[in-house]
mmCIF file of C-alpha atoms and ligand atoms in Angstrom:
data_model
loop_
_atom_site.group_PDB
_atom_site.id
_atom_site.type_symbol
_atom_site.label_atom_id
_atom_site.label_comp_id
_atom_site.label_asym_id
_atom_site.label_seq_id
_atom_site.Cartn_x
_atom_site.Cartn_y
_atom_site.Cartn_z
ATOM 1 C CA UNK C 1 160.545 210.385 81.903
ATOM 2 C CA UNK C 2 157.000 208.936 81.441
ATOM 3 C CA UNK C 3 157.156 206.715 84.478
ATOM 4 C CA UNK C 4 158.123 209.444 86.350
ATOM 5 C CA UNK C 5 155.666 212.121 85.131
ATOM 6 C CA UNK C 6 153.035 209.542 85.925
ATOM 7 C CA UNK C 7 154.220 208.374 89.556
ATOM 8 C CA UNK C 8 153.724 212.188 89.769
ATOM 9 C CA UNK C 9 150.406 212.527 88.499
ATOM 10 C CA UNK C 10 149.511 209.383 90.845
ATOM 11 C CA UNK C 11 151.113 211.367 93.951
ATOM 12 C CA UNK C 12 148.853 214.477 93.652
ATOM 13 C CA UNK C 13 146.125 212.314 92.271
ATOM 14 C CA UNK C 14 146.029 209.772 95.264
ATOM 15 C CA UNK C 15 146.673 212.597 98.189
ATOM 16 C CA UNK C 16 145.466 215.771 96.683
ATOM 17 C CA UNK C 17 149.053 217.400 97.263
ATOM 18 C CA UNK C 18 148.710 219.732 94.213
ATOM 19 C CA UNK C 19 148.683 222.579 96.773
ATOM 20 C CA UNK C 20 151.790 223.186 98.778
ATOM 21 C CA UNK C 21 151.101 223.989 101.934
ATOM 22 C CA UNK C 22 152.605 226.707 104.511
ATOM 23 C CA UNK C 23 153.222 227.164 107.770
ATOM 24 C CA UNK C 24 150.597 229.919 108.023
ATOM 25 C CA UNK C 25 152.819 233.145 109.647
ATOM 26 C CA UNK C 26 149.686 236.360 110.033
ATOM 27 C CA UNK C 27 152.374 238.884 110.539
ATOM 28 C CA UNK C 28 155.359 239.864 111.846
ATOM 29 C CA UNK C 29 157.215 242.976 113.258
ATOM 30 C CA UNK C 30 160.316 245.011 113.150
ATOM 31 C CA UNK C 31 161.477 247.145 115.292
ATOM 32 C CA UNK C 32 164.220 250.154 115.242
ATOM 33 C CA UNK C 33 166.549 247.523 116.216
ATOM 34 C CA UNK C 34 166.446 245.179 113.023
ATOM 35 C CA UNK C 35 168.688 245.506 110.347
ATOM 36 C CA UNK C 36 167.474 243.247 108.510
ATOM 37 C CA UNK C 37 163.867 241.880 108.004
ATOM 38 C CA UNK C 38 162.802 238.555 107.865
ATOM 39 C CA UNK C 39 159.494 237.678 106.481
ATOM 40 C CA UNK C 40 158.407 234.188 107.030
ATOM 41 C CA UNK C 41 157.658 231.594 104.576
ATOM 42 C CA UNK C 42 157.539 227.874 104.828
ATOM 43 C CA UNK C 43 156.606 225.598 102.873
ATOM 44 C CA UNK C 44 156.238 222.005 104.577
ATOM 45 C CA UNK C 45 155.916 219.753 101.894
ATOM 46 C CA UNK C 46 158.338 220.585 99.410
ATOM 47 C CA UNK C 47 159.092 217.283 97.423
ATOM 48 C CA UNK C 48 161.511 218.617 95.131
ATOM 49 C CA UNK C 49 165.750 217.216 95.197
ATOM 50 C CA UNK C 50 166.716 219.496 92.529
ATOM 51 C CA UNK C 51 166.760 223.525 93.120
ATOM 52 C CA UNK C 52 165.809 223.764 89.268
ATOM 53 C CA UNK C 53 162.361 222.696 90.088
ATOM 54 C CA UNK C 54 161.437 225.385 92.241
ATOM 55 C CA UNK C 55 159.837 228.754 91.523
ATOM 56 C CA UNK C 56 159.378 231.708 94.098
ATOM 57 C CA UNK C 57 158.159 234.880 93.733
ATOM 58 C CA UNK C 58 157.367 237.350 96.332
ATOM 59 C CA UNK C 59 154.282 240.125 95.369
ATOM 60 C CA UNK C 60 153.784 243.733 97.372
ATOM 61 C CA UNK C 61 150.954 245.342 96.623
ATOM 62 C CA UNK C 62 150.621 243.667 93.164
ATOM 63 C CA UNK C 63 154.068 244.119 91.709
ATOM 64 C CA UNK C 64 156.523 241.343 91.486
ATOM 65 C CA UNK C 65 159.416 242.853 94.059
ATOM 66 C CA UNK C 66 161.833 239.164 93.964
ATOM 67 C CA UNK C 67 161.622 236.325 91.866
ATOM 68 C CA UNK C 68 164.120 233.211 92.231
ATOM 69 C CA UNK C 69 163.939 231.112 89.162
ATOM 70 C CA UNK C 70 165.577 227.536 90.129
ATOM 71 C CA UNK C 71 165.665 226.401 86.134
ATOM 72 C CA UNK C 72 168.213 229.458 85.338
ATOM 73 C CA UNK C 73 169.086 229.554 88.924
ATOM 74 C CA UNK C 74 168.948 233.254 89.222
ATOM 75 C CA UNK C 75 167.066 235.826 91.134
ATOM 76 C CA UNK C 76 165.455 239.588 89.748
ATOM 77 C CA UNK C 77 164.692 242.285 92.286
ATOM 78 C CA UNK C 78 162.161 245.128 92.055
ATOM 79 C CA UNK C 79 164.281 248.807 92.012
ATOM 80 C CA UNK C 80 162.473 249.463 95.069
ATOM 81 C CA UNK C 81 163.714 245.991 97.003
ATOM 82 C CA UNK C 82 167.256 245.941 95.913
ATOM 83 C CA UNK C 83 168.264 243.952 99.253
ATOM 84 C CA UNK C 84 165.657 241.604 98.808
ATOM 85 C CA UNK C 85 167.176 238.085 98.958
ATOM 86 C CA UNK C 86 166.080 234.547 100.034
ATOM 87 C CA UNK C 87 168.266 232.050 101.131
ATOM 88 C CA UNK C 88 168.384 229.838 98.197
ATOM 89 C CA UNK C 89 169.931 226.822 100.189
ATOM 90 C CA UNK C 90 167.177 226.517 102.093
ATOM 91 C CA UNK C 91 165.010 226.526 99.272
ATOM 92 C CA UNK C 92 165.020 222.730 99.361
ATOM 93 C CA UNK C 93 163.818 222.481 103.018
ATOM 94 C CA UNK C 94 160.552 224.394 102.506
ATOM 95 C CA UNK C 95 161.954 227.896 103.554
ATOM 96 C CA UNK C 96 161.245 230.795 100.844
ATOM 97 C CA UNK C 97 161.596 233.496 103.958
ATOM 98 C CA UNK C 98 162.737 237.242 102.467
ATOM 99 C CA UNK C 99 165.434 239.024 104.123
ATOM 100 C CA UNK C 100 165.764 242.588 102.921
ATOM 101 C CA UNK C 101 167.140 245.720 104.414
ATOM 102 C CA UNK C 102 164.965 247.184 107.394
ATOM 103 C CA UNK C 103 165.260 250.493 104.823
ATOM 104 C CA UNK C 104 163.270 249.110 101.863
ATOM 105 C CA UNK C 105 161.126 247.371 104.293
ATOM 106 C CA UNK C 106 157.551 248.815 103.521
ATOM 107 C CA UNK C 107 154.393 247.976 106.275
ATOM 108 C CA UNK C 108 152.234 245.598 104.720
ATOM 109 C CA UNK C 109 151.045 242.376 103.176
ATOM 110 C CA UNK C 110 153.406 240.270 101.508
ATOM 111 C CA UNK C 111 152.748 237.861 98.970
ATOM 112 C CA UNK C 112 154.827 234.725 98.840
ATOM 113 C CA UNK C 113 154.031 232.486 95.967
ATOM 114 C CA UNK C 114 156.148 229.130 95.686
ATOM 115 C CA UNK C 115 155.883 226.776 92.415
ATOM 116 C CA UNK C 116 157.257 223.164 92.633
ATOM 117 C CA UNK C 117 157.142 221.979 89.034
ATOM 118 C CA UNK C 118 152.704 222.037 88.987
ATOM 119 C CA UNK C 119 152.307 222.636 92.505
ATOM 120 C CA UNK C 120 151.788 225.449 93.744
ATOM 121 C CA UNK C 121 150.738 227.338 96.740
ATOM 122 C CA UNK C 122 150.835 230.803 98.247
ATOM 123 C CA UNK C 123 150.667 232.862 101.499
ATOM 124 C CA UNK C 124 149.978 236.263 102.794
ATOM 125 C CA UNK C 125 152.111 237.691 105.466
ATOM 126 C CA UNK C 126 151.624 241.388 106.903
ATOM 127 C CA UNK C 127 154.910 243.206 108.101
ATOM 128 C CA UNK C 128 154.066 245.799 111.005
ATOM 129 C CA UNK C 129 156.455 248.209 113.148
ATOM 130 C CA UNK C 130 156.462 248.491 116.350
ATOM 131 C CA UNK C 131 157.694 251.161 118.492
ATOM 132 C CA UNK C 132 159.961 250.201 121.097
ATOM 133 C CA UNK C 133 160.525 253.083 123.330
ATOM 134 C CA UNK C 134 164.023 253.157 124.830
ATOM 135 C CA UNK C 135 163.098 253.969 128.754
ATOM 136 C CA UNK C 136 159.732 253.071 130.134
ATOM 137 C CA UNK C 137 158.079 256.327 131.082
ATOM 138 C CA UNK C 138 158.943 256.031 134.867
ATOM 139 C CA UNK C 139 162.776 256.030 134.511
ATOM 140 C CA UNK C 140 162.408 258.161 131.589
ATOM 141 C CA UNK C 141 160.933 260.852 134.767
ATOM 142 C CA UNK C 142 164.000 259.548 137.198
ATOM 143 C CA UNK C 143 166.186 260.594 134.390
ATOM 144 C CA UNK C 144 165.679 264.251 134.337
ATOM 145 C CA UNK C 145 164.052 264.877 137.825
ATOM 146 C CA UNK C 146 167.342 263.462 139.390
ATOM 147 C CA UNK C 147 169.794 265.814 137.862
ATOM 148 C CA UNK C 148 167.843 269.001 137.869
ATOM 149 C CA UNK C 149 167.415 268.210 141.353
ATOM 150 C CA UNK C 150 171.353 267.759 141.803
ATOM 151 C CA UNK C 151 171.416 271.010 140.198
ATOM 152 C CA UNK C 152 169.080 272.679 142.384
ATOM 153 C CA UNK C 153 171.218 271.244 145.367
ATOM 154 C CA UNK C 154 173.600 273.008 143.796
ATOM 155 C CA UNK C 155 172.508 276.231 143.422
ATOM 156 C CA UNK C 156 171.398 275.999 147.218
ATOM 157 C CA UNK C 157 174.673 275.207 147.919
ATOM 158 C CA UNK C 158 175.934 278.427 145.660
ATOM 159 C CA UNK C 159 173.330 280.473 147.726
ATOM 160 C CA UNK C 160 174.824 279.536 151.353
ATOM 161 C CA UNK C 161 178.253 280.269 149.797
ATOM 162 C CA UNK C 162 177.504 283.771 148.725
ATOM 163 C CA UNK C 163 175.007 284.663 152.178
ATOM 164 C CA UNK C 164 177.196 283.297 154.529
ATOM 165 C CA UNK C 165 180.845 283.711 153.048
ATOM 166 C CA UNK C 166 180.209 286.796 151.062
ATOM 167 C CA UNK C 167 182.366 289.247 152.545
ATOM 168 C CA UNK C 168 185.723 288.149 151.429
ATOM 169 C CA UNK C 169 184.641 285.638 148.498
ATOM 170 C CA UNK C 170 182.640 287.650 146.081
ATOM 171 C CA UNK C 171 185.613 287.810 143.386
ATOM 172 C CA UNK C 172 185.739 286.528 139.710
ATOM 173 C CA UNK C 173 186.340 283.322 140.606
ATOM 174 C CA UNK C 174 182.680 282.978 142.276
ATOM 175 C CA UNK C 175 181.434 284.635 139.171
ATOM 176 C CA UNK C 176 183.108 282.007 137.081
ATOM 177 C CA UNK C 177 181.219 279.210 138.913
ATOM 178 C CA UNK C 178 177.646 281.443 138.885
ATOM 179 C CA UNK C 179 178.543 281.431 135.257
ATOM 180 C CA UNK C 180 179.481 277.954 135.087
ATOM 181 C CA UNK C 181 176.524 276.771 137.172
ATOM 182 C CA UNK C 182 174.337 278.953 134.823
ATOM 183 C CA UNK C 183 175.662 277.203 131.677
ATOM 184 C CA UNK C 184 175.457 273.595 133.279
ATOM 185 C CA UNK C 185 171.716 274.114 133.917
ATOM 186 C CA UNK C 186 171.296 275.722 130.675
ATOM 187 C CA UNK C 187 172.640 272.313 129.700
ATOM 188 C CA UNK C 188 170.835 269.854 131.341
ATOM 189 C CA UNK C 189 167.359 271.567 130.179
ATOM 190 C CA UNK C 190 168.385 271.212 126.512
ATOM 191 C CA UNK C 191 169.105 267.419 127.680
ATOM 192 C CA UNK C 192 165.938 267.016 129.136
ATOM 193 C CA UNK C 193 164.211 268.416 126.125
ATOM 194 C CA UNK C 194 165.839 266.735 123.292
ATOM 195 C CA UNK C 195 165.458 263.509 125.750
ATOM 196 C CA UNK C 196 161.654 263.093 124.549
ATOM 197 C CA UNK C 197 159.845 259.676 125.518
ATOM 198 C CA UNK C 198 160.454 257.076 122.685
ATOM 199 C CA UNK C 199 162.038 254.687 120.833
ATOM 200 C CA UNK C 200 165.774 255.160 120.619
ATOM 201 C CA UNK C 201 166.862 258.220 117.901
ATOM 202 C CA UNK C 202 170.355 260.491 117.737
ATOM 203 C CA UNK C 203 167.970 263.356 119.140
ATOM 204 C CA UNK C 204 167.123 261.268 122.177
ATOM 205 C CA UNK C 205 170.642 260.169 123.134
ATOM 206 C CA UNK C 206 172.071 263.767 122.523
ATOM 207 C CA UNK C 207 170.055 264.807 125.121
ATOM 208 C CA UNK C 208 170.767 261.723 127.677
ATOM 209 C CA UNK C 209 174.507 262.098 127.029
ATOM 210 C CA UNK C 210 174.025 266.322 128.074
ATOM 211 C CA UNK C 211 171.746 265.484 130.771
ATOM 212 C CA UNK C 212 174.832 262.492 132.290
ATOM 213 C CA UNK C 213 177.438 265.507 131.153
ATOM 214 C CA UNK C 214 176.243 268.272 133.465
ATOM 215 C CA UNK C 215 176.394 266.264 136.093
ATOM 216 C CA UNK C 216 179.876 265.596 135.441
ATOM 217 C CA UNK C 217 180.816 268.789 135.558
ATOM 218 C CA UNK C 218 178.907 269.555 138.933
ATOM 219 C CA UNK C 219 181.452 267.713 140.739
ATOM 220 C CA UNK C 220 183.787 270.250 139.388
ATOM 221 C CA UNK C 221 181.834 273.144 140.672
ATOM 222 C CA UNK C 222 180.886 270.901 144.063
ATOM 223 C CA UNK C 223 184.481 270.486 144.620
ATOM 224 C CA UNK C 224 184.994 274.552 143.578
ATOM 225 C CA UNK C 225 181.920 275.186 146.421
ATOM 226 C CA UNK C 226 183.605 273.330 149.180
ATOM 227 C CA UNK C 227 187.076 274.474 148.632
ATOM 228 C CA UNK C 228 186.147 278.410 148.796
ATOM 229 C CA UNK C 229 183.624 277.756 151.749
ATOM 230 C CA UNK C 230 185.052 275.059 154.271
ATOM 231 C CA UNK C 231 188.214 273.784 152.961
ATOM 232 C CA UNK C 232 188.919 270.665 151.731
ATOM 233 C CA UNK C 233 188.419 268.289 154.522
ATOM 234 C CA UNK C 234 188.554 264.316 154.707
ATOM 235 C CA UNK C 235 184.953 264.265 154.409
ATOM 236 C CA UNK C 236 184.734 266.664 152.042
ATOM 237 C CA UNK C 237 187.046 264.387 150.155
ATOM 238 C CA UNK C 238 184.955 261.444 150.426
ATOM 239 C CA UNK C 239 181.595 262.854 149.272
ATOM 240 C CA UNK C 240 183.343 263.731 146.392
ATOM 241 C CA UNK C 241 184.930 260.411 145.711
ATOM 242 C CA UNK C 242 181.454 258.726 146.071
ATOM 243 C CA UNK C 243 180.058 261.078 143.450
ATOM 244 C CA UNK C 244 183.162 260.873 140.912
ATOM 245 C CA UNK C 245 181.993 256.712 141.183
ATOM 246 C CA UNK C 246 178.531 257.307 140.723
ATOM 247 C CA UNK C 247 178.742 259.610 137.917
ATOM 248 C CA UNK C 248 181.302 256.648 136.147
ATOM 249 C CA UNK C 249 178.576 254.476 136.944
ATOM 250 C CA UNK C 250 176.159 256.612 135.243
ATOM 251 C CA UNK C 251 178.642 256.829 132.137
ATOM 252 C CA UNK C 252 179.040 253.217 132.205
ATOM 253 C CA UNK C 253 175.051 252.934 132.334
ATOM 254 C CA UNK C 254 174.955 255.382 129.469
ATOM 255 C CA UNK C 255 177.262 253.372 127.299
ATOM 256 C CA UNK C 256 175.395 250.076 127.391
ATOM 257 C CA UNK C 257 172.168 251.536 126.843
ATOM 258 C CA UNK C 258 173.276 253.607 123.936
ATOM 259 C CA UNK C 259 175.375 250.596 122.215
ATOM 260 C CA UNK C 260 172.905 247.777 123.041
ATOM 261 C CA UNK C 261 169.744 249.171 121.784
ATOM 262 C CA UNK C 262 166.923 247.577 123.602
ATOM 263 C CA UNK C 263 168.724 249.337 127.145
ATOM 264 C CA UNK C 264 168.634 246.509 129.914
ATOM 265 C CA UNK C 265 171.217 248.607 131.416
ATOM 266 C CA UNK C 266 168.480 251.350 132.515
ATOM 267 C CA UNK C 267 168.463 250.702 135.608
ATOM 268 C CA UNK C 268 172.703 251.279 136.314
ATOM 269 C CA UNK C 269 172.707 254.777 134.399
ATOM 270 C CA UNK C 270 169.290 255.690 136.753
ATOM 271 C CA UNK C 271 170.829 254.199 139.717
ATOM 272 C CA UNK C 272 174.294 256.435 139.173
ATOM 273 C CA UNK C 273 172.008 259.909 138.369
ATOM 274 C CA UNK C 274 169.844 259.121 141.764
ATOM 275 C CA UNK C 275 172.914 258.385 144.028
ATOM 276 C CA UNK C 276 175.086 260.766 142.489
ATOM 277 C CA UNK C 277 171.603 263.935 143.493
ATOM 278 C CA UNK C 278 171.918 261.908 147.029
ATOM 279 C CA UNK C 279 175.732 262.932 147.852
ATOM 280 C CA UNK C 280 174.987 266.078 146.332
ATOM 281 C CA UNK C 281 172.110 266.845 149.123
ATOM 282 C CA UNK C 282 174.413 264.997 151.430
ATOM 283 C CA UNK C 283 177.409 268.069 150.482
ATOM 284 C CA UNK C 284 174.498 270.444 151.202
ATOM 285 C CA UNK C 285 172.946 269.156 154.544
ATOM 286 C CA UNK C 286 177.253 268.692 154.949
ATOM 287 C CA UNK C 287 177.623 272.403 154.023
ATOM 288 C CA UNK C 288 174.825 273.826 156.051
ATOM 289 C CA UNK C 289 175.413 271.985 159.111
ATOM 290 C CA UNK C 290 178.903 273.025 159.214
ATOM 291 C CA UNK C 291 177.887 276.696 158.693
ATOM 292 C CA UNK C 292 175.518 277.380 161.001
ATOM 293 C CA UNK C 293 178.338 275.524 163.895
ATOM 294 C CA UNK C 294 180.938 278.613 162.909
ATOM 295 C CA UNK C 295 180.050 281.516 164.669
ATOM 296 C CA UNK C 296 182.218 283.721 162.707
ATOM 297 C CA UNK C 297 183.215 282.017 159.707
ATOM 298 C CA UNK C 298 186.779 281.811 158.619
ATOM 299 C CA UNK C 299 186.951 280.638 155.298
ATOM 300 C CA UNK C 300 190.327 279.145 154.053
ATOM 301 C CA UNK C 301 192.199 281.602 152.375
ATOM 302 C CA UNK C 302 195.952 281.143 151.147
ATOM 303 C CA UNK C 303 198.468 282.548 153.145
ATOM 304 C CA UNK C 304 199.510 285.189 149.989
ATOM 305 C CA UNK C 305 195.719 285.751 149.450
ATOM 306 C CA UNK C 306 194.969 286.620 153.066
ATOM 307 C CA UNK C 307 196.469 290.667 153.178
ATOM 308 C CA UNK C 308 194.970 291.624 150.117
ATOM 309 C CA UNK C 309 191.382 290.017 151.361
ATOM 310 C CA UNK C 310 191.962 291.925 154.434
ATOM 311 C CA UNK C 311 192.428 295.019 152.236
ATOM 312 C CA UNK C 312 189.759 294.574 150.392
ATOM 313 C CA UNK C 313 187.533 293.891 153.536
ATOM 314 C CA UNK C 314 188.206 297.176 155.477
ATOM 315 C CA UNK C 315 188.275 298.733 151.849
ATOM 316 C CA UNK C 316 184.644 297.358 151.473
ATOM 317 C CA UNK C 317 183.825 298.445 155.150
ATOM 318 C CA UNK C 318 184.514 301.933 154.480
ATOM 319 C CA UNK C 319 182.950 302.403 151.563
ATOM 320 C CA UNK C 320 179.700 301.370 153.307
ATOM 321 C CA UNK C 321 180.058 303.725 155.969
HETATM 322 C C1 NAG V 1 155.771 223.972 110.540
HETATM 323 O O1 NAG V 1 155.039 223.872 111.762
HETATM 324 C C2 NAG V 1 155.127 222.598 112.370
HETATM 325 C C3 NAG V 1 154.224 222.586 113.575
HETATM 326 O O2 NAG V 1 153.842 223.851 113.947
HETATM 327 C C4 NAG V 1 156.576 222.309 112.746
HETATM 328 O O3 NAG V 1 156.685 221.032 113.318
HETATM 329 C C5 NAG V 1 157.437 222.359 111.478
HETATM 330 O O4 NAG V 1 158.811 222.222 111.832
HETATM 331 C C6 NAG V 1 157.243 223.703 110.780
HETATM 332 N N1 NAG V 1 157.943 223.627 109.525
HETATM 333 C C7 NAG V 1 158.788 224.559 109.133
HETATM 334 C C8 NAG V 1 159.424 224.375 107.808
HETATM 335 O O5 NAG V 1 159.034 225.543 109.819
HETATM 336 C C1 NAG V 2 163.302 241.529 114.532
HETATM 337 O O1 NAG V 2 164.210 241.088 115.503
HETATM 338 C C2 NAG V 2 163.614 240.242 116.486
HETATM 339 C C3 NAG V 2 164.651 239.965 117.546
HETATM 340 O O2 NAG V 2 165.881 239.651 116.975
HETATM 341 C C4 NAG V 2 163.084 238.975 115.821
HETATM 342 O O3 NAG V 2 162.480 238.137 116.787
HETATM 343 C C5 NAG V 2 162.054 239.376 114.790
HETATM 344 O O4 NAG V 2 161.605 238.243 114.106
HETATM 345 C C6 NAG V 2 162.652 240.352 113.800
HETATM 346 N N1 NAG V 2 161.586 240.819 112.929
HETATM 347 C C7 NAG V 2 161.655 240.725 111.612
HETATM 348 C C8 NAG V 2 160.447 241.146 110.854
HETATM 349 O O5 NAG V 2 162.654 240.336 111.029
HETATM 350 C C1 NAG V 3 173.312 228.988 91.427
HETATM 351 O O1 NAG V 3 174.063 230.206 91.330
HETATM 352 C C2 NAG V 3 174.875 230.458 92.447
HETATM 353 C C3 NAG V 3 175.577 231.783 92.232
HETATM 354 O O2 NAG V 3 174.695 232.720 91.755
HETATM 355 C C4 NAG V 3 175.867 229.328 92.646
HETATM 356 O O3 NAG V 3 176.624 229.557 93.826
HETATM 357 C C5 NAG V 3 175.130 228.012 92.791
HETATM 358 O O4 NAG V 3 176.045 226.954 92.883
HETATM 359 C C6 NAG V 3 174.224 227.802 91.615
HETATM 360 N N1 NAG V 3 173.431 226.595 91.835
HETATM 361 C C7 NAG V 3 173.205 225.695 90.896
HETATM 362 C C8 NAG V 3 172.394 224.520 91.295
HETATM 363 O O5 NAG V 3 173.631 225.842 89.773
HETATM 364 C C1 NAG V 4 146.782 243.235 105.304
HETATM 365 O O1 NAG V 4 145.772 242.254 105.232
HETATM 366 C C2 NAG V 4 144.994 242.128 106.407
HETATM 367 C C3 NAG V 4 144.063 240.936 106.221
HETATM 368 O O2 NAG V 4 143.547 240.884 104.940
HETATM 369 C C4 NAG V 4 144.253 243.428 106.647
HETATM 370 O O3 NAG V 4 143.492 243.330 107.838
HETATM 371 C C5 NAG V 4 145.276 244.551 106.785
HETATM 372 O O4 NAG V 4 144.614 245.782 106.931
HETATM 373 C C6 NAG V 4 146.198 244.597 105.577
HETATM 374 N N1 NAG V 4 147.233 245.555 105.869
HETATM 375 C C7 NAG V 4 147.565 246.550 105.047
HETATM 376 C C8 NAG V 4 148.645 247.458 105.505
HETATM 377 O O5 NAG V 4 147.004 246.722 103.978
#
């Protein structure tokens, strides 16, 4: 015992080691996508073989929030910092780090104070936030401006429907889709409103998923447009193919940027909502071209449907007259 209390006396005496020294860590952050926090603290000479010569305690704002104590080899938490742990296998190597919960994890400066038998040492370490939003501003802007204008196409398209192919077509089933169109865009403006700039939140994702849905359904109504105005034609058929991809694409996009936090995958959901506004300008410029080449226009009509539309027609005619 003697000898060895003395080759320890010598030691500190000889070097001045009766501080243990850190690997000085100023701060660290956290953001929303941390469960747990780590706050840094290593000790670099630790001289100690035997866990029951070590002592840590971490301090927030003076109270004691974890203590390890190697000699009974067992740990207290604070109330407050129930998830506060270290990783008491690494104690040996220097490393008195603090994991805890990212929900107990309160901004400020942490105290971590390390004994080794009569050395001792200690280090401050602040713990910030930082906000990472979960678009950057510009595609959080291509985000809504690309479906409201897909919408808009719409209703343009809705508007050459009913000028140009009013006569026989203004039944309920036009008024469903006016309806539907109206409750789509009533839609996508709660998206875009819950979908405020910022970090990622439940809020913010409710309104990206409404904002990708209503565009899903357009296709419905885009497909409902063409069929009642010029049939449904090969082309017709392959602008709506295109969209039904890009709108998966935009799903797909959606996904990954909703499971993997930090989105990388931005750029596939904004690439999906941009295409999928292009096809839908493409159905109008489509839709107006082929309009304005029919003199008169003879919209498809089923063969059963066609003597009660012409009823209705000379029905209407005479009751302007
Ligand atoms: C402390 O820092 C030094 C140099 O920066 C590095 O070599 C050493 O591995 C670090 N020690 C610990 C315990 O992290
Ligand atoms: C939060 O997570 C990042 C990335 O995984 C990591 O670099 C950082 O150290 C963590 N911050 C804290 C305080 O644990
Ligand atoms: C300390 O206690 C833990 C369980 O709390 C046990 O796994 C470990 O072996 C103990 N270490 C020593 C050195 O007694
Ligand atoms: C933590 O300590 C630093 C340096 O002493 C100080 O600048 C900072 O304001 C403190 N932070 C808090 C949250 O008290």
């Amino acid at each position: 015992m003697w000898p060895l209390v003395a080759a320890l006396l010598l030691a500190s005496a000889c070097c001045g080691s009766a501080q243990l020294l850190f690997n000085k860590t100023k701060s660290v952050e956290f953001t929303f996508c941390n469960e747990t926090v780590v706050i840094p603290c290593f000790v670099t000479n630790v001289e100690a073989e035997n866990i029951n010569e070590m002592y840590v305690k971490w301090k927030f704002k003076g109270k004691d929030i974890y203590t390890f104590d190697g000699v009974v080899n067992k740990s207290g938490n604070h109330p407050d910092f129930k998830s506060a742990r270290i990783e008491v296998s690494e104690l040996l190597k220097g490393d008195a780090s603090l994991k805890m919960a990212k929900s107990e994890a309160v901004l400020g400066n942490y105290t971590c104070e390390v004994t080794e038998l009569s050395r001792e040492g200690e280090t401050i370490i602040e713990l910030k936030y930082r906000v990472v939003p979960w678009f950057s501003p510009k595609e959080n802007i291509l985000i809504v401006i690309f479906p409201i204008f897909a919408i808009l196409l719409f209703w343009g398209q809705f508007g050459i429907k009913t000028l140009k192919y009013k006569s026989s077509h203004m039944d309920e089933k036009t008024i469903a889709v006016l309806v539907a169109g109206l409750a789509i865009t009533v839609i996508i403006i709660v998206g875009a409103i819950l979908f405020v700039p910022g970090e990622y939140s439940v809020k913010n994702s409710t309104g990206l998923g409404l904002i990708v849905t209503s565009t899903g359904l357009l296709i419905l109504l885009h497909y409902y447009v063409f069929k009642t105005t010029l049939g449904i034609t090969s082309s017709i058929i392959a602008i709506l193919v295109i969209q039904l991809l890009t709108y998966v694409l935009a799903v797909v996009g959606l996904s990954l940027c909703i499971s993997a936090c930090i989105p990388m995958h931005g750029p596939l959901l904004i690439s999906g909502l941009v295409i999928f506004a292009l096809v839908q300008l493409l159905g109008l410029v489509y839709m107006k071209f082929v309009a304005s080449n029919q003199k008169t226009i003879q919209p498809p009509r089923k063969a059963v449907e066609e003597p009660l539309n012409a009823f209705k027609e000379s029905k209407g005619m005479m009751n302007d007259e």
